[in-house]
């Protein structure tokens, strides 16, 4: 089985389309979505529809719950809360109902005997950012499977737990993909990066493909129609910074 791992799509239809088109060249068996399907971008309904139709395993992200009224927007910065309020008015009732019933991670995933964990933030808390080695080390005791996929930080890369914790980089700027061989005795926290709002300085849409049989995770990046995504954000009256940050990947 090959799993297409998507996270933090953030209502960016152009980025999702480009990622799916590029991933189709190699193919996959099942789609896994780590949450934050909506929020920030201008196409929440289309993105929800695609994930709903295509994903075998989906958990909610903090923006998904906030955009359907399950969380107080006081916790959000002004830009995020403005985008959330806009999304609340834009979402169809069908899309909102579907988002509302999404399970909270961590959640077991995998078919045909494959077993891995998916979470939005950390496996301890869906709102927790796992960015540095210290934060990664603190959650080691909560890793139930050898591989856990997580998102939330919008940073492609991850952590290997073997003799200590080591950082696994994502795709270098000059490349389109990089394959990581998983050691059988190690544990992993793997972040596919953000499809729709990367924050690692690389504006390209990010995702990963997991092949448990081969013991590999392949990180991928692709350019997408950034200008259309930005134009839609501006036309919708969403904060301008949400359009601008897409061009610098931050
Ligand atoms: Zn996010």
PDB file of C-alpha atoms and ligand atoms in Angstrom:
ATOM      1  CA  UNK A   1       0.000   0.000   0.000  1.00  0.00           C
ATOM      2  CA  UNK A   2       1.136   3.504  -0.817  1.00  0.00           C
ATOM      3  CA  UNK A   3      -0.344   6.353   1.194  1.00  0.00           C
ATOM      4  CA  UNK A   4      -0.607   9.911  -0.029  1.00  0.00           C
ATOM      5  CA  UNK A   5      -0.149  12.022   3.111  1.00  0.00           C
ATOM      6  CA  UNK A   6      -1.665  15.517   2.962  1.00  0.00           C
ATOM      7  CA  UNK A   7      -1.813  18.156   5.680  1.00  0.00           C
ATOM      8  CA  UNK A   8      -2.742  21.812   6.123  1.00  0.00           C
ATOM      9  CA  UNK A   9      -4.461  22.292   2.775  1.00  0.00           C
ATOM     10  CA  UNK A  10      -6.016  25.494   4.135  1.00  0.00           C
ATOM     11  CA  UNK A  11      -8.591  25.996   1.388  1.00  0.00           C
ATOM     12  CA  UNK A  12      -5.915  26.413  -1.291  1.00  0.00           C
ATOM     13  CA  UNK A  13      -7.512  24.621  -4.235  1.00  0.00           C
ATOM     14  CA  UNK A  14      -4.734  25.481  -6.697  1.00  0.00           C
ATOM     15  CA  UNK A  15      -2.096  23.951  -4.426  1.00  0.00           C
ATOM     16  CA  UNK A  16      -4.209  20.856  -3.767  1.00  0.00           C
ATOM     17  CA  UNK A  17      -4.822  20.339  -7.482  1.00  0.00           C
ATOM     18  CA  UNK A  18      -1.134  20.653  -8.310  1.00  0.00           C
ATOM     19  CA  UNK A  19      -0.071  18.300  -5.525  1.00  0.00           C
ATOM     20  CA  UNK A  20      -2.645  15.687  -6.533  1.00  0.00           C
ATOM     21  CA  UNK A  21      -1.679  15.952 -10.215  1.00  0.00           C
ATOM     22  CA  UNK A  22       2.023  15.525  -9.435  1.00  0.00           C
ATOM     23  CA  UNK A  23       1.353  12.678  -6.994  1.00  0.00           C
ATOM     24  CA  UNK A  24      -0.827  10.923  -9.601  1.00  0.00           C
ATOM     25  CA  UNK A  25       2.235  10.328 -11.756  1.00  0.00           C
ATOM     26  CA  UNK A  26       3.501   7.820  -9.174  1.00  0.00           C
ATOM     27  CA  UNK A  27       0.063   6.851  -7.906  1.00  0.00           C
ATOM     28  CA  UNK A  28      -1.203   5.913  -4.466  1.00  0.00           C
ATOM     29  CA  UNK A  29      -3.633   3.481  -2.883  1.00  0.00           C
ATOM     30  CA  UNK A  30      -5.094   5.612  -0.112  1.00  0.00           C
ATOM     31  CA  UNK A  31      -5.180   9.252   0.908  1.00  0.00           C
ATOM     32  CA  UNK A  32      -4.537  10.349   4.481  1.00  0.00           C
ATOM     33  CA  UNK A  33      -5.379  13.876   5.644  1.00  0.00           C
ATOM     34  CA  UNK A  34      -3.966  15.365   8.839  1.00  0.00           C
ATOM     35  CA  UNK A  35      -6.388  18.274   9.214  1.00  0.00           C
ATOM     36  CA  UNK A  36      -6.641  22.016   8.579  1.00  0.00           C
ATOM     37  CA  UNK A  37      -8.496  21.490   5.332  1.00  0.00           C
ATOM     38  CA  UNK A  38      -9.959  24.996   5.646  1.00  0.00           C
ATOM     39  CA  UNK A  39      -8.961  28.390   7.044  1.00  0.00           C
ATOM     40  CA  UNK A  40      -6.819  31.099   5.351  1.00  0.00           C
ATOM     41  CA  UNK A  41      -7.556  30.247   1.705  1.00  0.00           C
ATOM     42  CA  UNK A  42     -10.479  31.127  -0.550  1.00  0.00           C
ATOM     43  CA  UNK A  43     -11.749  27.679  -1.589  1.00  0.00           C
ATOM     44  CA  UNK A  44     -12.968  25.902   1.540  1.00  0.00           C
ATOM     45  CA  UNK A  45     -15.900  24.066  -0.056  1.00  0.00           C
ATOM     46  CA  UNK A  46     -13.956  22.588  -2.974  1.00  0.00           C
ATOM     47  CA  UNK A  47     -11.140  21.432  -0.707  1.00  0.00           C
ATOM     48  CA  UNK A  48     -13.578  19.839   1.760  1.00  0.00           C
ATOM     49  CA  UNK A  49     -15.344  18.111  -1.095  1.00  0.00           C
ATOM     50  CA  UNK A  50     -12.119  16.682  -2.485  1.00  0.00           C
ATOM     51  CA  UNK A  51     -10.892  15.401   0.874  1.00  0.00           C
ATOM     52  CA  UNK A  52     -14.313  13.999   1.696  1.00  0.00           C
ATOM     53  CA  UNK A  53     -14.473  12.080  -1.572  1.00  0.00           C
ATOM     54  CA  UNK A  54     -10.884  10.913  -1.688  1.00  0.00           C
ATOM     55  CA  UNK A  55      -9.455  10.472   1.804  1.00  0.00           C
ATOM     56  CA  UNK A  56      -9.606   7.149   3.579  1.00  0.00           C
ATOM     57  CA  UNK A  57      -8.339   8.566   6.900  1.00  0.00           C
ATOM     58  CA  UNK A  58      -9.035  12.124   8.041  1.00  0.00           C
ATOM     59  CA  UNK A  59      -8.682  13.917  11.369  1.00  0.00           C
ATOM     60  CA  UNK A  60      -9.575  17.494  12.188  1.00  0.00           C
ATOM     61  CA  UNK A  61      -7.151  20.384  12.640  1.00  0.00           C
ATOM     62  CA  UNK A  62      -7.535  23.407  14.878  1.00  0.00           C
ATOM     63  CA  UNK A  63      -8.784  25.549  11.967  1.00  0.00           C
ATOM     64  CA  UNK A  64     -11.372  22.936  10.988  1.00  0.00           C
ATOM     65  CA  UNK A  65     -12.872  23.010  14.468  1.00  0.00           C
ATOM     66  CA  UNK A  66     -12.703  26.817  14.750  1.00  0.00           C
ATOM     67  CA  UNK A  67     -14.282  27.340  11.330  1.00  0.00           C
ATOM     68  CA  UNK A  68     -17.345  25.337  12.370  1.00  0.00           C
ATOM     69  CA  UNK A  69     -17.723  26.981  15.768  1.00  0.00           C
ATOM     70  CA  UNK A  70     -16.197  24.233  17.898  1.00  0.00           C
ATOM     71  CA  UNK A  71     -13.524  26.528  19.297  1.00  0.00           C
ATOM     72  CA  UNK A  72     -13.456  30.036  20.674  1.00  0.00           C
ATOM     73  CA  UNK A  73     -11.739  32.363  18.183  1.00  0.00           C
ATOM     74  CA  UNK A  74     -10.131  34.277  21.069  1.00  0.00           C
ATOM     75  CA  UNK A  75      -7.236  31.833  20.806  1.00  0.00           C
ATOM     76  CA  UNK A  76      -6.566  32.871  17.200  1.00  0.00           C
ATOM     77  CA  UNK A  77      -4.499  35.838  16.071  1.00  0.00           C
ATOM     78  CA  UNK A  78      -6.511  38.620  14.338  1.00  0.00           C
ATOM     79  CA  UNK A  79      -5.665  37.451  10.815  1.00  0.00           C
ATOM     80  CA  UNK A  80      -6.542  33.820  11.515  1.00  0.00           C
ATOM     81  CA  UNK A  81      -9.784  34.750  13.238  1.00  0.00           C
ATOM     82  CA  UNK A  82     -10.834  37.054  10.367  1.00  0.00           C
ATOM     83  CA  UNK A  83     -10.167  34.208   7.935  1.00  0.00           C
ATOM     84  CA  UNK A  84     -12.146  31.854  10.157  1.00  0.00           C
ATOM     85  CA  UNK A  85     -15.136  34.154  10.312  1.00  0.00           C
ATOM     86  CA  UNK A  86     -15.065  34.491   6.515  1.00  0.00           C
ATOM     87  CA  UNK A  87     -14.847  30.692   6.189  1.00  0.00           C
ATOM     88  CA  UNK A  88     -17.809  30.238   8.545  1.00  0.00           C
ATOM     89  CA  UNK A  89     -19.997  32.318   6.246  1.00  0.00           C
ATOM     90  CA  UNK A  90     -18.629  30.687   3.087  1.00  0.00           C
ATOM     91  CA  UNK A  91     -18.892  26.984   4.036  1.00  0.00           C
ATOM     92  CA  UNK A  92     -21.926  25.113   2.752  1.00  0.00           C
ATOM     93  CA  UNK A  93     -23.966  23.523   5.521  1.00  0.00           C
ATOM     94  CA  UNK A  94     -23.031  20.120   4.129  1.00  0.00           C
ATOM     95  CA  UNK A  95     -19.296  20.911   4.301  1.00  0.00           C
ATOM     96  CA  UNK A  96     -19.647  22.391   7.789  1.00  0.00           C
ATOM     97  CA  UNK A  97     -21.532  19.315   9.031  1.00  0.00           C
ATOM     98  CA  UNK A  98     -18.853  17.039   7.637  1.00  0.00           C
ATOM     99  CA  UNK A  99     -16.037  19.073   9.230  1.00  0.00           C
ATOM    100  CA  UNK A 100     -17.882  19.067  12.556  1.00  0.00           C
ATOM    101  CA  UNK A 101     -17.901  15.277  12.764  1.00  0.00           C
ATOM    102  CA  UNK A 102     -14.193  14.794  12.010  1.00  0.00           C
ATOM    103  CA  UNK A 103     -12.399  12.816  14.719  1.00  0.00           C
ATOM    104  CA  UNK A 104      -9.828  14.305  17.032  1.00  0.00           C
ATOM    105  CA  UNK A 105      -6.342  12.827  16.634  1.00  0.00           C
ATOM    106  CA  UNK A 106      -4.259  10.926  17.443  1.00  0.00           C
ATOM    107  CA  UNK A 107      -5.967   8.208  15.473  1.00  0.00           C
ATOM    108  CA  UNK A 108      -4.716   4.838  14.239  1.00  0.00           C
ATOM    109  CA  UNK A 109      -4.595   4.519  10.446  1.00  0.00           C
ATOM    110  CA  UNK A 110      -3.446   2.016   7.838  1.00  0.00           C
ATOM    111  CA  UNK A 111      -4.998  -0.790   5.797  1.00  0.00           C
ATOM    112  CA  UNK A 112      -4.122  -4.422   5.068  1.00  0.00           C
ATOM    113  CA  UNK A 113      -2.079  -4.815   8.238  1.00  0.00           C
ATOM    114  CA  UNK A 114      -0.280  -1.468   8.021  1.00  0.00           C
ATOM    115  CA  UNK A 115      -0.409   0.440  11.281  1.00  0.00           C
ATOM    116  CA  UNK A 116       0.601   4.034  11.832  1.00  0.00           C
ATOM    117  CA  UNK A 117      -0.713   7.005  13.788  1.00  0.00           C
ATOM    118  CA  UNK A 118      -2.006  10.325  12.503  1.00  0.00           C
ATOM    119  CA  UNK A 119      -2.235  13.530  14.538  1.00  0.00           C
ATOM    120  CA  UNK A 120      -2.655  17.195  13.692  1.00  0.00           C
ATOM    121  CA  UNK A 121      -0.355  18.768  16.283  1.00  0.00           C
ATOM    122  CA  UNK A 122       1.437  16.334  18.559  1.00  0.00           C
ATOM    123  CA  UNK A 123       0.040  12.955  19.632  1.00  0.00           C
ATOM    124  CA  UNK A 124      -0.528  14.556  23.061  1.00  0.00           C
ATOM    125  CA  UNK A 125      -2.422  17.668  21.948  1.00  0.00           C
ATOM    126  CA  UNK A 126      -3.840  18.605  18.544  1.00  0.00           C
ATOM    127  CA  UNK A 127      -2.893  22.250  19.171  1.00  0.00           C
ATOM    128  CA  UNK A 128       0.741  21.587  20.132  1.00  0.00           C
ATOM    129  CA  UNK A 129       3.511  22.614  17.722  1.00  0.00           C
ATOM    130  CA  UNK A 130       6.407  20.170  17.397  1.00  0.00           C
ATOM    131  CA  UNK A 131       9.205  22.222  15.863  1.00  0.00           C
ATOM    132  CA  UNK A 132      12.516  21.619  17.613  1.00  0.00           C
ATOM    133  CA  UNK A 133      14.438  18.647  18.977  1.00  0.00           C
ATOM    134  CA  UNK A 134      13.439  19.372  22.592  1.00  0.00           C
ATOM    135  CA  UNK A 135       9.748  19.372  21.738  1.00  0.00           C
ATOM    136  CA  UNK A 136      10.223  16.199  19.708  1.00  0.00           C
ATOM    137  CA  UNK A 137      12.069  14.488  22.579  1.00  0.00           C
ATOM    138  CA  UNK A 138       9.317  15.337  25.083  1.00  0.00           C
ATOM    139  CA  UNK A 139       6.677  13.381  23.181  1.00  0.00           C
ATOM    140  CA  UNK A 140       8.724  10.250  22.560  1.00  0.00           C
ATOM    141  CA  UNK A 141       6.828   8.315  25.237  1.00  0.00           C
ATOM    142  CA  UNK A 142       3.526   8.979  23.455  1.00  0.00           C
ATOM    143  CA  UNK A 143       4.479   7.447  20.112  1.00  0.00           C
ATOM    144  CA  UNK A 144       2.306   4.340  19.882  1.00  0.00           C
ATOM    145  CA  UNK A 145       3.392   3.132  16.457  1.00  0.00           C
ATOM    146  CA  UNK A 146       6.763   3.215  14.783  1.00  0.00           C
ATOM    147  CA  UNK A 147       5.507   5.917  12.418  1.00  0.00           C
ATOM    148  CA  UNK A 148       3.375   8.925  13.399  1.00  0.00           C
ATOM    149  CA  UNK A 149       2.377  11.547  10.839  1.00  0.00           C
ATOM    150  CA  UNK A 150       1.705  15.056  12.062  1.00  0.00           C
ATOM    151  CA  UNK A 151       1.123  18.547  10.672  1.00  0.00           C
ATOM    152  CA  UNK A 152       0.167  21.916  12.196  1.00  0.00           C
ATOM    153  CA  UNK A 153       3.630  23.538  11.914  1.00  0.00           C
ATOM    154  CA  UNK A 154       3.535  23.731   8.086  1.00  0.00           C
ATOM    155  CA  UNK A 155       7.195  22.663   8.095  1.00  0.00           C
ATOM    156  CA  UNK A 156       8.130  19.693   5.927  1.00  0.00           C
ATOM    157  CA  UNK A 157      10.494  17.274   7.654  1.00  0.00           C
ATOM    158  CA  UNK A 158      10.408  15.223  10.812  1.00  0.00           C
ATOM    159  CA  UNK A 159      12.242  13.415  13.563  1.00  0.00           C
ATOM    160  CA  UNK A 160      13.897  10.025  13.940  1.00  0.00           C
ATOM    161  CA  UNK A 161      14.040   8.434  17.381  1.00  0.00           C
ATOM    162  CA  UNK A 162      16.883   5.924  17.524  1.00  0.00           C
ATOM    163  CA  UNK A 163      19.879   6.685  19.749  1.00  0.00           C
ATOM    164  CA  UNK A 164      18.461  10.092  20.675  1.00  0.00           C
ATOM    165  CA  UNK A 165      16.357  12.314  18.435  1.00  0.00           C
ATOM    166  CA  UNK A 166      17.535  13.491  15.044  1.00  0.00           C
ATOM    167  CA  UNK A 167      15.984  15.892  12.600  1.00  0.00           C
ATOM    168  CA  UNK A 168      14.953  14.663   9.147  1.00  0.00           C
ATOM    169  CA  UNK A 169      14.997  17.458   6.565  1.00  0.00           C
ATOM    170  CA  UNK A 170      12.328  17.914   3.893  1.00  0.00           C
ATOM    171  CA  UNK A 171      12.981  18.522   0.202  1.00  0.00           C
ATOM    172  CA  UNK A 172      15.903  20.887  -0.537  1.00  0.00           C
ATOM    173  CA  UNK A 173      14.936  24.009  -2.508  1.00  0.00           C
ATOM    174  CA  UNK A 174      16.709  22.807  -5.653  1.00  0.00           C
ATOM    175  CA  UNK A 175      14.925  19.459  -5.699  1.00  0.00           C
ATOM    176  CA  UNK A 176      11.406  18.056  -6.114  1.00  0.00           C
ATOM    177  CA  UNK A 177      11.570  14.966  -3.968  1.00  0.00           C
ATOM    178  CA  UNK A 178      13.656  13.174  -1.397  1.00  0.00           C
ATOM    179  CA  UNK A 179      13.229   9.639  -0.103  1.00  0.00           C
ATOM    180  CA  UNK A 180      13.869   8.671   3.520  1.00  0.00           C
ATOM    181  CA  UNK A 181      14.609   5.021   4.415  1.00  0.00           C
ATOM    182  CA  UNK A 182      12.957   4.080   7.686  1.00  0.00           C
ATOM    183  CA  UNK A 183      15.086   2.004  10.058  1.00  0.00           C
ATOM    184  CA  UNK A 184      13.113  -0.979  11.400  1.00  0.00           C
ATOM    185  CA  UNK A 185      14.059  -0.348  15.036  1.00  0.00           C
ATOM    186  CA  UNK A 186      13.617   3.413  15.063  1.00  0.00           C
ATOM    187  CA  UNK A 187      10.476   5.507  15.588  1.00  0.00           C
ATOM    188  CA  UNK A 188       9.437   8.444  13.479  1.00  0.00           C
ATOM    189  CA  UNK A 189       7.450  11.652  13.587  1.00  0.00           C
ATOM    190  CA  UNK A 190       6.904  12.660   9.970  1.00  0.00           C
ATOM    191  CA  UNK A 191       5.473  15.981   8.807  1.00  0.00           C
ATOM    192  CA  UNK A 192       4.545  15.986   5.103  1.00  0.00           C
ATOM    193  CA  UNK A 193       4.567  19.796   5.116  1.00  0.00           C
ATOM    194  CA  UNK A 194       1.651  22.018   4.198  1.00  0.00           C
ATOM    195  CA  UNK A 195      -0.127  21.664   0.873  1.00  0.00           C
ATOM    196  CA  UNK A 196      -1.707  25.098   0.931  1.00  0.00           C
ATOM    197  CA  UNK A 197       0.382  27.415   3.125  1.00  0.00           C
ATOM    198  CA  UNK A 198       4.012  26.272   3.507  1.00  0.00           C
ATOM    199  CA  UNK A 199       6.016  28.111   6.170  1.00  0.00           C
ATOM    200  CA  UNK A 200       9.472  26.660   5.642  1.00  0.00           C
ATOM    201  CA  UNK A 201      10.634  29.316   3.200  1.00  0.00           C
ATOM    202  CA  UNK A 202       9.709  27.211   0.171  1.00  0.00           C
ATOM    203  CA  UNK A 203       6.466  28.384  -1.461  1.00  0.00           C
ATOM    204  CA  UNK A 204       5.873  25.095  -3.278  1.00  0.00           C
ATOM    205  CA  UNK A 205       2.998  22.829  -2.189  1.00  0.00           C
ATOM    206  CA  UNK A 206       4.291  20.033   0.055  1.00  0.00           C
ATOM    207  CA  UNK A 207       3.183  16.455   0.718  1.00  0.00           C
ATOM    208  CA  UNK A 208       4.607  12.987   1.362  1.00  0.00           C
ATOM    209  CA  UNK A 209       4.110   9.435   0.150  1.00  0.00           C
ATOM    210  CA  UNK A 210       4.466   6.586   2.637  1.00  0.00           C
ATOM    211  CA  UNK A 211       5.264   3.072   1.462  1.00  0.00           C
ATOM    212  CA  UNK A 212       5.384   0.787   4.533  1.00  0.00           C
ATOM    213  CA  UNK A 213       6.390  -2.285   2.525  1.00  0.00           C
ATOM    214  CA  UNK A 214       9.413  -0.534   1.044  1.00  0.00           C
ATOM    215  CA  UNK A 215      10.053   1.199   4.371  1.00  0.00           C
ATOM    216  CA  UNK A 216      10.220   4.639   2.791  1.00  0.00           C
ATOM    217  CA  UNK A 217       8.724   8.076   3.118  1.00  0.00           C
ATOM    218  CA  UNK A 218       9.144  10.322   0.088  1.00  0.00           C
ATOM    219  CA  UNK A 219       8.856  14.051   0.626  1.00  0.00           C
ATOM    220  CA  UNK A 220       7.625  15.990  -2.400  1.00  0.00           C
ATOM    221  CA  UNK A 221       7.216  19.610  -3.563  1.00  0.00           C
ATOM    222  CA  UNK A 222       5.609  21.181  -6.604  1.00  0.00           C
ATOM    223  CA  UNK A 223       4.992  24.704  -7.904  1.00  0.00           C
ATOM    224  CA  UNK A 224       1.338  25.605  -8.336  1.00  0.00           C
ATOM    225  CA  UNK A 225      -0.752  28.467  -9.703  1.00  0.00           C
ATOM    226  CA  UNK A 226       0.108  30.803  -6.867  1.00  0.00           C
ATOM    227  CA  UNK A 227      -1.275  33.894  -8.590  1.00  0.00           C
ATOM    228  CA  UNK A 228      -4.778  32.470  -8.934  1.00  0.00           C
ATOM    229  CA  UNK A 229      -4.811  31.429  -5.269  1.00  0.00           C
ATOM    230  CA  UNK A 230      -3.641  34.911  -4.254  1.00  0.00           C
ATOM    231  CA  UNK A 231      -6.136  36.695  -6.520  1.00  0.00           C
ATOM    232  CA  UNK A 232      -9.005  34.720  -5.011  1.00  0.00           C
ATOM    233  CA  UNK A 233      -7.889  35.579  -1.474  1.00  0.00           C
ATOM    234  CA  UNK A 234      -7.814  39.288  -2.329  1.00  0.00           C
ATOM    235  CA  UNK A 235     -11.111  39.150  -4.227  1.00  0.00           C
ATOM    236  CA  UNK A 236     -12.754  37.489  -1.216  1.00  0.00           C
ATOM    237  CA  UNK A 237     -11.682  40.373   1.016  1.00  0.00           C
ATOM    238  CA  UNK A 238      -9.509  38.109   3.164  1.00  0.00           C
ATOM    239  CA  UNK A 239      -6.477  39.759   4.827  1.00  0.00           C
ATOM    240  CA  UNK A 240      -3.848  40.672   2.203  1.00  0.00           C
ATOM    241  CA  UNK A 241      -1.063  39.115   4.220  1.00  0.00           C
ATOM    242  CA  UNK A 242      -2.618  35.699   3.539  1.00  0.00           C
ATOM    243  CA  UNK A 243      -2.003  36.221  -0.171  1.00  0.00           C
ATOM    244  CA  UNK A 244       1.455  37.704   0.293  1.00  0.00           C
ATOM    245  CA  UNK A 245       2.809  34.973   2.563  1.00  0.00           C
ATOM    246  CA  UNK A 246       2.077  32.309  -0.054  1.00  0.00           C
ATOM    247  CA  UNK A 247       4.703  33.782  -2.375  1.00  0.00           C
ATOM    248  CA  UNK A 248       7.471  33.558   0.218  1.00  0.00           C
ATOM    249  CA  UNK A 249       6.392  30.297   1.835  1.00  0.00           C
ATOM    250  CA  UNK A 250       6.092  31.771   5.290  1.00  0.00           C
TER     251      UNK A 250
HETATM  252 ZN1  LIG B   1      -2.517  24.658   9.711  1.00  0.00          ZN
END
